[in-house]
PDB file of C-alpha atoms in Angstrom:
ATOM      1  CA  UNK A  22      25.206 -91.365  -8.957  1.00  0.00           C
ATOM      2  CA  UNK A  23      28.631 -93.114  -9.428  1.00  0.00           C
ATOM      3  CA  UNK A  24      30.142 -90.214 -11.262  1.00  0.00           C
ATOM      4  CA  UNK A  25      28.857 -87.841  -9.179  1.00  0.00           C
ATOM      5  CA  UNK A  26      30.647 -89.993  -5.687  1.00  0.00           C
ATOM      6  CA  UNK A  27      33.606 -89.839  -7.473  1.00  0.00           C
ATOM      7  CA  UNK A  28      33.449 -86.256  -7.635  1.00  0.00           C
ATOM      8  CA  UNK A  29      32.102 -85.291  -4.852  1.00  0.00           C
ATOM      9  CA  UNK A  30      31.413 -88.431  -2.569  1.00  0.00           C
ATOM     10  CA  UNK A  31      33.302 -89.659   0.003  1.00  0.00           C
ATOM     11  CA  UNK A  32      31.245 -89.311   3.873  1.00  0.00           C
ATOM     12  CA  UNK A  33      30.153 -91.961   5.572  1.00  0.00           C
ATOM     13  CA  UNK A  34      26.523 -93.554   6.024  1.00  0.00           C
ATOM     14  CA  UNK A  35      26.056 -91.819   8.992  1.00  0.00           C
ATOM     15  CA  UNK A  36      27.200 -88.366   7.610  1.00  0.00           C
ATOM     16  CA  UNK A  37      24.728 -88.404   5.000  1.00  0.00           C
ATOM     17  CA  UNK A  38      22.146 -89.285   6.632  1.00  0.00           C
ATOM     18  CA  UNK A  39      22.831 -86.550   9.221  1.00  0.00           C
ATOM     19  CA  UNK A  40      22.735 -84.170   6.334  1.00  0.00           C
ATOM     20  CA  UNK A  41      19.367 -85.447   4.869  1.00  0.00           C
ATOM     21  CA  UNK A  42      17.489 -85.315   8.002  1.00  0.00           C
ATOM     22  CA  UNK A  43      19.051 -81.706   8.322  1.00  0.00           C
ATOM     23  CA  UNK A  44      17.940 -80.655   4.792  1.00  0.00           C
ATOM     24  CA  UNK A  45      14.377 -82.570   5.217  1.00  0.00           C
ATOM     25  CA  UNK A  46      13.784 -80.684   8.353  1.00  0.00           C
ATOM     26  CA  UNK A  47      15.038 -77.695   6.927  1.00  0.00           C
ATOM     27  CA  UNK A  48      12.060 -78.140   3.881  1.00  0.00           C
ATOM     28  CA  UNK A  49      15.121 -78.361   1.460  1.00  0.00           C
ATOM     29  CA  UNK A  50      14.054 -81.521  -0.177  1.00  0.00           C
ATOM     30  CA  UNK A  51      16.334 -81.787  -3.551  1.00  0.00           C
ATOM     31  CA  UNK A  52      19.461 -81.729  -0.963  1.00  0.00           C
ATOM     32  CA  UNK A  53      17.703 -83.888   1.506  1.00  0.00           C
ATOM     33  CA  UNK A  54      16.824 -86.619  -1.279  1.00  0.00           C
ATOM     34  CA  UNK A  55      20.272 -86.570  -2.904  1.00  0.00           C
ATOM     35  CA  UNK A  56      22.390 -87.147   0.680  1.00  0.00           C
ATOM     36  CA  UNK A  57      20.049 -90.184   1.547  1.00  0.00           C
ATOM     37  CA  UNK A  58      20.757 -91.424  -1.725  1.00  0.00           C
ATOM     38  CA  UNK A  59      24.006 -91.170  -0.966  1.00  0.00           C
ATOM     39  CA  UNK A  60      23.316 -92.915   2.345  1.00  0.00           C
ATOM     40  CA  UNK A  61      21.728 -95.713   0.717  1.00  0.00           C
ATOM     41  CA  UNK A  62      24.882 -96.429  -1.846  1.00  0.00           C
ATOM     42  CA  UNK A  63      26.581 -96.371   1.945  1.00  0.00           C
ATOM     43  CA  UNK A  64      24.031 -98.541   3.764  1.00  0.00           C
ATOM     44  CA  UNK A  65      26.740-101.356   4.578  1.00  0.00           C
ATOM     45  CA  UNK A  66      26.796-101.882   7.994  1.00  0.00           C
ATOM     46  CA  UNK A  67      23.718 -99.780   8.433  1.00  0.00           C
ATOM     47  CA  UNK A  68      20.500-100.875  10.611  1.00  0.00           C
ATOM     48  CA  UNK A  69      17.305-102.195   8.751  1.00  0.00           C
ATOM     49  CA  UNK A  70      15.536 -99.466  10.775  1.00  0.00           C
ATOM     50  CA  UNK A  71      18.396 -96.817   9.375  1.00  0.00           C
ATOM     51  CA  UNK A  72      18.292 -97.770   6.069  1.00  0.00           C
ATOM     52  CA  UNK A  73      14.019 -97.619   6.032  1.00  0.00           C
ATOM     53  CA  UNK A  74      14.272 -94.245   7.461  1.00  0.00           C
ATOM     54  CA  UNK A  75      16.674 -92.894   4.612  1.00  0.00           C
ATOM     55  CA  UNK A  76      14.199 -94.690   2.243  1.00  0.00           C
ATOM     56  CA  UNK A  77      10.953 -93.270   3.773  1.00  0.00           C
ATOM     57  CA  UNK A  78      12.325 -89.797   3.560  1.00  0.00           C
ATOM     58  CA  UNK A  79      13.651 -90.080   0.749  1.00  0.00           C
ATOM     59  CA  UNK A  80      10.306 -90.864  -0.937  1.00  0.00           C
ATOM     60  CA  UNK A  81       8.736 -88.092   0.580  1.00  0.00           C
ATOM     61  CA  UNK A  82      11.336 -86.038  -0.764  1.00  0.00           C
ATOM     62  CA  UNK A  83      10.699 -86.932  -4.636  1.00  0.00           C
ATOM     63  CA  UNK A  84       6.842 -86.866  -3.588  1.00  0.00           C
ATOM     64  CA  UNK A  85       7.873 -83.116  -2.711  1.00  0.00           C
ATOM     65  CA  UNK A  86       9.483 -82.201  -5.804  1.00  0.00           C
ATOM     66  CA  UNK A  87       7.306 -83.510  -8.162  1.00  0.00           C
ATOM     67  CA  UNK A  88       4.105 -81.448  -6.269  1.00  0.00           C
ATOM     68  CA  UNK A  89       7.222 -78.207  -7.002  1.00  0.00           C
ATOM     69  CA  UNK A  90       6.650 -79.151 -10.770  1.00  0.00           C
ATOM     70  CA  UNK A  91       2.960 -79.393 -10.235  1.00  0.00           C
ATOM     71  CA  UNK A  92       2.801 -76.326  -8.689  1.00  0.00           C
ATOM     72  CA  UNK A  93       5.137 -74.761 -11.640  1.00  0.00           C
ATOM     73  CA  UNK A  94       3.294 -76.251 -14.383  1.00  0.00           C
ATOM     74  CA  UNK A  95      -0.051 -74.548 -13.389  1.00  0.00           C
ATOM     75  CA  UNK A  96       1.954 -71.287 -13.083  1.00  0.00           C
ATOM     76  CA  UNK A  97       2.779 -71.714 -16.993  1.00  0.00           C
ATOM     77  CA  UNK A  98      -0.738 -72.622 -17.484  1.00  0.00           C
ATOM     78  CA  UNK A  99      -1.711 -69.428 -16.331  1.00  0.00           C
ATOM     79  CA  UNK A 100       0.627 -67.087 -18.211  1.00  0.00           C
ATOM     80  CA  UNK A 101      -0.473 -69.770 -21.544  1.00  0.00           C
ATOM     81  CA  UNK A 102       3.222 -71.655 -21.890  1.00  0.00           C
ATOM     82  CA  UNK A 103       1.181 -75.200 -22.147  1.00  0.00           C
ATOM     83  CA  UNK A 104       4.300 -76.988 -24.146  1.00  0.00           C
ATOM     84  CA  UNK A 105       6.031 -76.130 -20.985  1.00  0.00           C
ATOM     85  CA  UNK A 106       3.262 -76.336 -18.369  1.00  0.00           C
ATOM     86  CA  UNK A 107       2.774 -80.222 -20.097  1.00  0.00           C
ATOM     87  CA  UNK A 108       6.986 -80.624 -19.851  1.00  0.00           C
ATOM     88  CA  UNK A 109       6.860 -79.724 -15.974  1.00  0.00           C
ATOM     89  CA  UNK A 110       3.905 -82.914 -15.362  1.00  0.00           C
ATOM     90  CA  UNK A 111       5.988 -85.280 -17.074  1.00  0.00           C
ATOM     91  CA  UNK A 112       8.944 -83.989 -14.711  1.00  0.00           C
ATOM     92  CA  UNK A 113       6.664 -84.853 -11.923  1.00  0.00           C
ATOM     93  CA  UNK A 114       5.523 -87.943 -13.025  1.00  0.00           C
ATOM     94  CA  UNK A 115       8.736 -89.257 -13.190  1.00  0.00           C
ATOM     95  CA  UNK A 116      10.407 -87.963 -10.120  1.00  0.00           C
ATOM     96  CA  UNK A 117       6.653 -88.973  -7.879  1.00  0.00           C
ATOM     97  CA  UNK A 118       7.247 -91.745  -5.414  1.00  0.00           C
ATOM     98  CA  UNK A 119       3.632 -92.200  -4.410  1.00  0.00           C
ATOM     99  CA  UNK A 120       0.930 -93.340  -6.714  1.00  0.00           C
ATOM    100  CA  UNK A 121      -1.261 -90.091  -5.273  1.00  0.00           C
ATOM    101  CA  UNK A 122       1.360 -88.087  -6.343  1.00  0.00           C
ATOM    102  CA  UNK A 123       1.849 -89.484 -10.097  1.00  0.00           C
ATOM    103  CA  UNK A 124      -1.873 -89.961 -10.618  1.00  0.00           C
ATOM    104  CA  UNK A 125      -1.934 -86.471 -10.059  1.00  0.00           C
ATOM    105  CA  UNK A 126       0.413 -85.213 -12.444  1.00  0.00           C
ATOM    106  CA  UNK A 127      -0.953 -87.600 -15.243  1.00  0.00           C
ATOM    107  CA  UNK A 128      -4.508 -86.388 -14.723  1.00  0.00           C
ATOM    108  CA  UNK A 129      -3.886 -82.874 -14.911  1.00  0.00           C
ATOM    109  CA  UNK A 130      -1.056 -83.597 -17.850  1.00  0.00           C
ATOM    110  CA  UNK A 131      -4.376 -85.647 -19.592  1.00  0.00           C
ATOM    111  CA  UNK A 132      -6.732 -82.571 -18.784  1.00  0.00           C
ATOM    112  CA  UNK A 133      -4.649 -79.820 -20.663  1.00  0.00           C
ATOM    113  CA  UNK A 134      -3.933 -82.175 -23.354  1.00  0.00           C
ATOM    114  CA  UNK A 135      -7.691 -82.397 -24.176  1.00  0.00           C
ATOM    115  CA  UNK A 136      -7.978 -78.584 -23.607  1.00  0.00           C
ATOM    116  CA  UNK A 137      -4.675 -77.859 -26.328  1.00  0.00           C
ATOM    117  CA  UNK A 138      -6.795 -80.367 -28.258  1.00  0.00           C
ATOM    118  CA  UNK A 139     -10.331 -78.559 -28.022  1.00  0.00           C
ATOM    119  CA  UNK A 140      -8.030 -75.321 -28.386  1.00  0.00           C
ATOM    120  CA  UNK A 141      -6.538 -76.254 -31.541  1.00  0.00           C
ATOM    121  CA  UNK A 142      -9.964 -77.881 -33.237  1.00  0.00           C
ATOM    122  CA  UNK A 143     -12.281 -74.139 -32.576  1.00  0.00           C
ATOM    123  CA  UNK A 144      -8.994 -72.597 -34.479  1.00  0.00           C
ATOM    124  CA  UNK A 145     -10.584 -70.747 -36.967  1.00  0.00           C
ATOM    125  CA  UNK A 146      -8.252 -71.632 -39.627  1.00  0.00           C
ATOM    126  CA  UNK A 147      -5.503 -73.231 -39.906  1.00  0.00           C
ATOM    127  CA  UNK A 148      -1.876 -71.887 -41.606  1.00  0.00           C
ATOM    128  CA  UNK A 149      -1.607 -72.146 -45.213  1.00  0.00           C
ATOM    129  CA  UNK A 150       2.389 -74.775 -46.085  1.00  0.00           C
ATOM    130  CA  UNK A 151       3.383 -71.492 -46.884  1.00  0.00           C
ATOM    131  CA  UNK A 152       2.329 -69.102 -43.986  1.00  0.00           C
ATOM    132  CA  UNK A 153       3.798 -72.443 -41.457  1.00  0.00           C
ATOM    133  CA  UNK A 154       7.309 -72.576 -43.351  1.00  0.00           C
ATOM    134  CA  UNK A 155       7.515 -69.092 -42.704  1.00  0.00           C
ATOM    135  CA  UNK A 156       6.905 -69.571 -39.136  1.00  0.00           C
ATOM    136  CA  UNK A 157       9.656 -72.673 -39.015  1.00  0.00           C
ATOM    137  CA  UNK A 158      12.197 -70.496 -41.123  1.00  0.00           C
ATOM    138  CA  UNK A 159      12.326 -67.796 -38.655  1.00  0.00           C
ATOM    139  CA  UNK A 160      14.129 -69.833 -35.515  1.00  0.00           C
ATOM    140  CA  UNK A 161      17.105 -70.715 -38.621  1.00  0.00           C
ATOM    141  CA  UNK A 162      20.210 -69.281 -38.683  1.00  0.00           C
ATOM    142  CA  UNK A 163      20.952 -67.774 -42.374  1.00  0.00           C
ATOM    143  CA  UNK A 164      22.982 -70.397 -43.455  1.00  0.00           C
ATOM    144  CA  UNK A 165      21.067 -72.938 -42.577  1.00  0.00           C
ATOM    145  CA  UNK A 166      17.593 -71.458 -44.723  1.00  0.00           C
ATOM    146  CA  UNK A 167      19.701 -70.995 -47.326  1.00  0.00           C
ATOM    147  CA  UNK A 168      20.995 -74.951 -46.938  1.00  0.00           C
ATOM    148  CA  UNK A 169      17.306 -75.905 -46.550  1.00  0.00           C
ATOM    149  CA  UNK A 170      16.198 -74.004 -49.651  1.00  0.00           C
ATOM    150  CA  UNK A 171      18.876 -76.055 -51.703  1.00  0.00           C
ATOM    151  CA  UNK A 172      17.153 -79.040 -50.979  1.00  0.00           C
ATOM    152  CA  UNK A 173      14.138 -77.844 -52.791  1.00  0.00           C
ATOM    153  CA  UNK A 174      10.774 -79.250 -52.598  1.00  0.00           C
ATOM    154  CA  UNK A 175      11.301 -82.761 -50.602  1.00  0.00           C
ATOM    155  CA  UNK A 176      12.967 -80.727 -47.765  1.00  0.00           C
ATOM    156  CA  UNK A 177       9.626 -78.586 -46.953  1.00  0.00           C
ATOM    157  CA  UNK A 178       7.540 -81.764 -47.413  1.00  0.00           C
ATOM    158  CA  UNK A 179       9.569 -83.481 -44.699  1.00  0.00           C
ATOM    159  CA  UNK A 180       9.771 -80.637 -42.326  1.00  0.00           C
ATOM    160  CA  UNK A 181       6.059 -79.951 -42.412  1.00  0.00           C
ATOM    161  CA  UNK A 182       5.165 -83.925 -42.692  1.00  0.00           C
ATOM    162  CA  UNK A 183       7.024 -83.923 -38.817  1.00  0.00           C
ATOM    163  CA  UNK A 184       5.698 -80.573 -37.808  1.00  0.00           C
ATOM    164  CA  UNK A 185       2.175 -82.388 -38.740  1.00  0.00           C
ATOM    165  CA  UNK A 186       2.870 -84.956 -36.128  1.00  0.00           C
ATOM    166  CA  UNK A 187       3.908 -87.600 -38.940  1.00  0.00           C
ATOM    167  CA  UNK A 188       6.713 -88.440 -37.374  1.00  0.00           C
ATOM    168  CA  UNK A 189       7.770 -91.863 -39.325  1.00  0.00           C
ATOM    169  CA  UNK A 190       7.380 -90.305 -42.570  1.00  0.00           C
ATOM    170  CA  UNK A 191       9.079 -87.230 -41.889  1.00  0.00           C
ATOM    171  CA  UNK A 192      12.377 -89.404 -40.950  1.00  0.00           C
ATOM    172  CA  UNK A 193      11.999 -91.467 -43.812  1.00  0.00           C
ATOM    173  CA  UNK A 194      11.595 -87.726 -46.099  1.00  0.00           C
ATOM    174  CA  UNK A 195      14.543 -86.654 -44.104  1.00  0.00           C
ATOM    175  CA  UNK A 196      17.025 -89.987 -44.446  1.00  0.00           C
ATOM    176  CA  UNK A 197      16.241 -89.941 -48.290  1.00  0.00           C
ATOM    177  CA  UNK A 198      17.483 -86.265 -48.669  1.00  0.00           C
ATOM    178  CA  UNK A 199      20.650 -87.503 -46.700  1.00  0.00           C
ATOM    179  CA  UNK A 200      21.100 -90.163 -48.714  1.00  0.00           C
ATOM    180  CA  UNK A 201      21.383 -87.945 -51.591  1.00  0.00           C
ATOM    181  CA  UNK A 202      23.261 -85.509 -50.445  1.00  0.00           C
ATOM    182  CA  UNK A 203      27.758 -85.333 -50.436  1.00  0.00           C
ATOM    183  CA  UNK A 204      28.377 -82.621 -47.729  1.00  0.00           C
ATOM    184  CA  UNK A 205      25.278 -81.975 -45.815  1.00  0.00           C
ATOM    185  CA  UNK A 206      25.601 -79.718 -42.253  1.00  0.00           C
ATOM    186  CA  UNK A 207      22.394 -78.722 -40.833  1.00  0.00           C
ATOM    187  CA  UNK A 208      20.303 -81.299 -42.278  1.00  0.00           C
ATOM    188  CA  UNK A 209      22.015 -83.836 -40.140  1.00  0.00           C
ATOM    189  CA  UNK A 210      20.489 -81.463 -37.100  1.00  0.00           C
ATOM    190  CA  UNK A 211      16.789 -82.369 -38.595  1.00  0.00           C
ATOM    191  CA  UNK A 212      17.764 -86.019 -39.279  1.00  0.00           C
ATOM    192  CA  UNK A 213      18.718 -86.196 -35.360  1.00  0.00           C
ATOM    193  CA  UNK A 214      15.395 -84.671 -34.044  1.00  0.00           C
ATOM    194  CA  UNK A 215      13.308 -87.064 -36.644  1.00  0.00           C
ATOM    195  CA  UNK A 216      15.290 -89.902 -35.381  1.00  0.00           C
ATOM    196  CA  UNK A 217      14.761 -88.640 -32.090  1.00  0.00           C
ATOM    197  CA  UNK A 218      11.121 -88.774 -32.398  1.00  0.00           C
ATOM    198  CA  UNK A 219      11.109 -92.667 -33.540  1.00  0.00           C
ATOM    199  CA  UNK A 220      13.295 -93.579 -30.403  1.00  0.00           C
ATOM    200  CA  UNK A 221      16.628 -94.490 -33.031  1.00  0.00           C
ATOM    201  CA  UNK A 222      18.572 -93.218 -29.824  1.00  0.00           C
ATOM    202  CA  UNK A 223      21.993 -94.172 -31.281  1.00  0.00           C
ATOM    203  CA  UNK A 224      21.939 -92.888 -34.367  1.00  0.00           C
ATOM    204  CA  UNK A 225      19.927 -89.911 -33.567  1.00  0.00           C
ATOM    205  CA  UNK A 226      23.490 -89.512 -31.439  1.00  0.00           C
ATOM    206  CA  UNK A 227      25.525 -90.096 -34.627  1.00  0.00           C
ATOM    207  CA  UNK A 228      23.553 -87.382 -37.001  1.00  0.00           C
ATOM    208  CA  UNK A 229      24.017 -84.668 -33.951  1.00  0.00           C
ATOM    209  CA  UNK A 230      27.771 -85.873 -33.112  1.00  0.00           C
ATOM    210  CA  UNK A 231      28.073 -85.497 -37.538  1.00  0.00           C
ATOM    211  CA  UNK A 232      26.613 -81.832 -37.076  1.00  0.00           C
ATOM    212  CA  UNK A 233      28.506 -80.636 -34.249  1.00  0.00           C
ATOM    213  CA  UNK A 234      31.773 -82.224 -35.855  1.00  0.00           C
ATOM    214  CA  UNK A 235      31.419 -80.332 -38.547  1.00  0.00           C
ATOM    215  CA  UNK A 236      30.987 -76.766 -37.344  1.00  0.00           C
ATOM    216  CA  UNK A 237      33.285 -74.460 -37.087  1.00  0.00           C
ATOM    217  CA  UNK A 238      34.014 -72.240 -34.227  1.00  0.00           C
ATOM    218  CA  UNK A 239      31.729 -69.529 -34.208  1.00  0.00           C
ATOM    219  CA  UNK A 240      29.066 -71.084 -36.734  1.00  0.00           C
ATOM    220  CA  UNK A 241      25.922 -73.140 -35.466  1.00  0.00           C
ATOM    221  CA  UNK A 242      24.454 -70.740 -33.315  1.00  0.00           C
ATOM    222  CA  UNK A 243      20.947 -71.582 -31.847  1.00  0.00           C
ATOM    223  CA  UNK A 244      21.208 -75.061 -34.032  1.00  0.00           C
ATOM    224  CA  UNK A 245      24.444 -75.491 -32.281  1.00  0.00           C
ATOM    225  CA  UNK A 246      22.796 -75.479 -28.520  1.00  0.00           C
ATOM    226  CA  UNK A 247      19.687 -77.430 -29.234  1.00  0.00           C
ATOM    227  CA  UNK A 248      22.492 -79.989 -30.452  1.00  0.00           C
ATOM    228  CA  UNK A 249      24.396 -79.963 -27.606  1.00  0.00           C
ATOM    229  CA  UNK A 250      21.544 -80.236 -25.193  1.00  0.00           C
ATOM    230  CA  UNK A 251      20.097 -83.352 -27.193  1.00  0.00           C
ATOM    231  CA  UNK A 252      23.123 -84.882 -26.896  1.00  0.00           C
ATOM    232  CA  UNK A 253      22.914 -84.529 -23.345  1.00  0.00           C
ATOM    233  CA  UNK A 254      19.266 -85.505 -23.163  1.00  0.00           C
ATOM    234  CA  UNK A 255      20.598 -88.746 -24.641  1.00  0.00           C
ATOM    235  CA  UNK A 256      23.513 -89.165 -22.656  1.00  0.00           C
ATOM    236  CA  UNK A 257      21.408 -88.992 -19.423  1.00  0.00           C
ATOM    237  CA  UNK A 258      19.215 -91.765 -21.183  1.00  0.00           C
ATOM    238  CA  UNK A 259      21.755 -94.097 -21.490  1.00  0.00           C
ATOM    239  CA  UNK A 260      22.904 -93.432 -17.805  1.00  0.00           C
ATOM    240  CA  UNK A 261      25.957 -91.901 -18.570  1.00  0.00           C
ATOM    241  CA  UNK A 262      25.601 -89.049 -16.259  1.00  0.00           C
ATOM    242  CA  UNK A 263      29.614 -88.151 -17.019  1.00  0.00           C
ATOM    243  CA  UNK A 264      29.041 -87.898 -20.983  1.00  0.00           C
ATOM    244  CA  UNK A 265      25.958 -85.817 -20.395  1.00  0.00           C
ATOM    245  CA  UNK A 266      27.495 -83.115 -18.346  1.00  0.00           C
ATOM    246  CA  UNK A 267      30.180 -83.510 -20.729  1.00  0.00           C
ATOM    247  CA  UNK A 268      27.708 -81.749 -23.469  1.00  0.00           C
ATOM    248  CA  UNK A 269      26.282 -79.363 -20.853  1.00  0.00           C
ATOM    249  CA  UNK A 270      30.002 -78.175 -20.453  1.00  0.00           C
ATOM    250  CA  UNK A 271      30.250 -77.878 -24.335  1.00  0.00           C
ATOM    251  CA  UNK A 272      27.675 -75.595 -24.622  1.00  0.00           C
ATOM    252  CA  UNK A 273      28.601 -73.551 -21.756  1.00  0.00           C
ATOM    253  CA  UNK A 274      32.101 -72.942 -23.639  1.00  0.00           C
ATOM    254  CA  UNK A 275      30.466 -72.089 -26.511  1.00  0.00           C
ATOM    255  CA  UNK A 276      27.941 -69.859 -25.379  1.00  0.00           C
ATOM    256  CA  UNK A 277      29.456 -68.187 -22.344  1.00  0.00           C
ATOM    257  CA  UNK A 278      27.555 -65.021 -22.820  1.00  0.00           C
ATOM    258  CA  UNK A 279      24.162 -66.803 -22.837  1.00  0.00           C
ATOM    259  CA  UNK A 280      22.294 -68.462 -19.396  1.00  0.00           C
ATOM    260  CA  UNK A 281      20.857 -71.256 -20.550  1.00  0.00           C
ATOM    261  CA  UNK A 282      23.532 -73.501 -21.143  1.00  0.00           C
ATOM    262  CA  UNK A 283      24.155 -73.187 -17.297  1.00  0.00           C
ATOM    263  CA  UNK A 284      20.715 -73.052 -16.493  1.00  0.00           C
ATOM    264  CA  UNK A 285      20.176 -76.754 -18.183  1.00  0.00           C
ATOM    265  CA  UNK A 286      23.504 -77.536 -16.314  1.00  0.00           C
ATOM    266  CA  UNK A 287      22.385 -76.262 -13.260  1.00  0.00           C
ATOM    267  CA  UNK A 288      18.910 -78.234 -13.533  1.00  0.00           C
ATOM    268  CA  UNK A 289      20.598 -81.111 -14.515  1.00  0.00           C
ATOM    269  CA  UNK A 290      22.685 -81.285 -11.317  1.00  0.00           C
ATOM    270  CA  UNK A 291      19.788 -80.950  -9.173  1.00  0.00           C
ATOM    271  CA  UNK A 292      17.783 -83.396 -10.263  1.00  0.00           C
ATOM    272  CA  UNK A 293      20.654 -85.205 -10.489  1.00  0.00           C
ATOM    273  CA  UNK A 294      21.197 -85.297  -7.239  1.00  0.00           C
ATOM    274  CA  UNK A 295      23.785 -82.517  -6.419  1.00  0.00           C
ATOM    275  CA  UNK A 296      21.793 -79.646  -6.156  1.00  0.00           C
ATOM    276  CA  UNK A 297      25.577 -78.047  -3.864  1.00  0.00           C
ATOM    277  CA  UNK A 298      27.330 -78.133  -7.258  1.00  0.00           C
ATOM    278  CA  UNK A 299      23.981 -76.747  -9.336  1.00  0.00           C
ATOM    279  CA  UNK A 300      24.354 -73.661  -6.938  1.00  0.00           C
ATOM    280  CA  UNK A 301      28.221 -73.104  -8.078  1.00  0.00           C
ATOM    281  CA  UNK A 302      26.758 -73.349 -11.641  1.00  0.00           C
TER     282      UNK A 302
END
């Protein structure tokens, strides 16, 4: 929260408390949790009972949001978005205060895991190399198929070796390619997922920060975003809340025409903590 006090901090203990208890009666739980956070980094000179109060609520608050994701995931369930159904538990299991509340999440997270599982083994067959390259080559820009195609043979093996879940091998398909090649653009994209995947959090940072670098102004497109917004992811994991809404902001510049950038931003913010400045976004 310290870049977000510098920003937008600045009322007392008292004051914030005043405006969670408001929000929490209100049922407005994302404000209510963030201003007795804020309370908390303000609890000098506060009362042992005060500062339990802002704690208890607070808990209840994260409790509350986590059931929102709950509640959302099983929405996607039901209109089939699983990837995205599974995305929203893991949101809840990480914002849940109360063991009820993550047990929960995890449970139902572990149930449609072993029904995508069931799903995928009565498939009645699966995709030919050819017929799944296909399907991966159709979310890439032009430029970056024809890039891809360059790299022959070893470049489909390592895409389809991580789209298989082989995620160590994949990188190691991927770095090899790199190492071979003098000016390479959108590879470094793929080297940054793959290293991604195998937790290499800095230099999955470097091989984005090398693609990005390189682009020019109107080139990238949908690469360009899912850059952006890994940087970001990676920022935020590092707990340098500044630096990722630093990315956000990139990709809002360069896409100014398109939502999600500021839908990301906007998400971000709340859960966050400043859900006031994710409604200006």
């Amino acid at each position: 929260m310290g870049f977000f006090k510098k920003m937008f901090g600045g009322s007392s203990f008292q004051d914030e408390r005043a405006e969670g208890d408001s929000a929490f009666d209100a049922g407005d739980f994302q404000t209510a949790r963030a201003s007795f956070e804020r309370a908390l980094d303000r609890k000098k000179g506060a009362t042992p009972d005060e500062i339990a109060h802002c704690e208890e609520r607070m808990a209840v608050c994260l409790d509350r949001m986590a059931e929102l994701h709950i509640e959302e995931a099983e929405r996607l369930v039901e209109v089939g978005d699983l990837d995205l159904a599974e995305e929203e538990l893991r949101h809840a299991m990480e914002l849940g205060s109360s063991d009820e509340v993550v047990k929960r999440a995890r449970r139902r997270l572990e149930t449609l895991e072993k029904e995508d599982a069931v799903r995928q083994a009565e498939a009645p067959e699966e995709l030919s190399d050819e017929d799944r390259w296909a399907i991966l080559a159709g979310t890439w820009e032009d430029e970056q198929l024809d890039e891809y195609e360059e790299y022959g043979e070893p470049m489909r093996q390592a895409l389809l070796t991580l789209h298989d879940g082989d995620v160590e091998s994949g990188r190691d398909q991927l770095e090899a390619i790199l190492a071979a090649e003098e000016e390479p653009l959108y590879l470094w994209l793929e080297v940054g997922r793959a290293r991604m995947l195998n937790e290499q959090w800095e230099s999955a940072e470097e091989a984005f920060r090398s693609f990005i670098d390189q682009l020019e102004d109107e080139e990238g497109g949908e690469s360009r975003l899912a850059a952006h917004a890994n940087l970001a992811l990676l920022r935020d994991r590092a707990d340098d809340e500044e630096g990722a809404m630093e990315e956000y902001g990139a990709a809002m510049e360069a896409f100014p025409d398109d939502p999600r950038p500021f839908l990301l931003m906007g998400r971000y913010l709340r859960e966050t903590g400043a859900p006031s400045e994710a409604v200006e976004v």
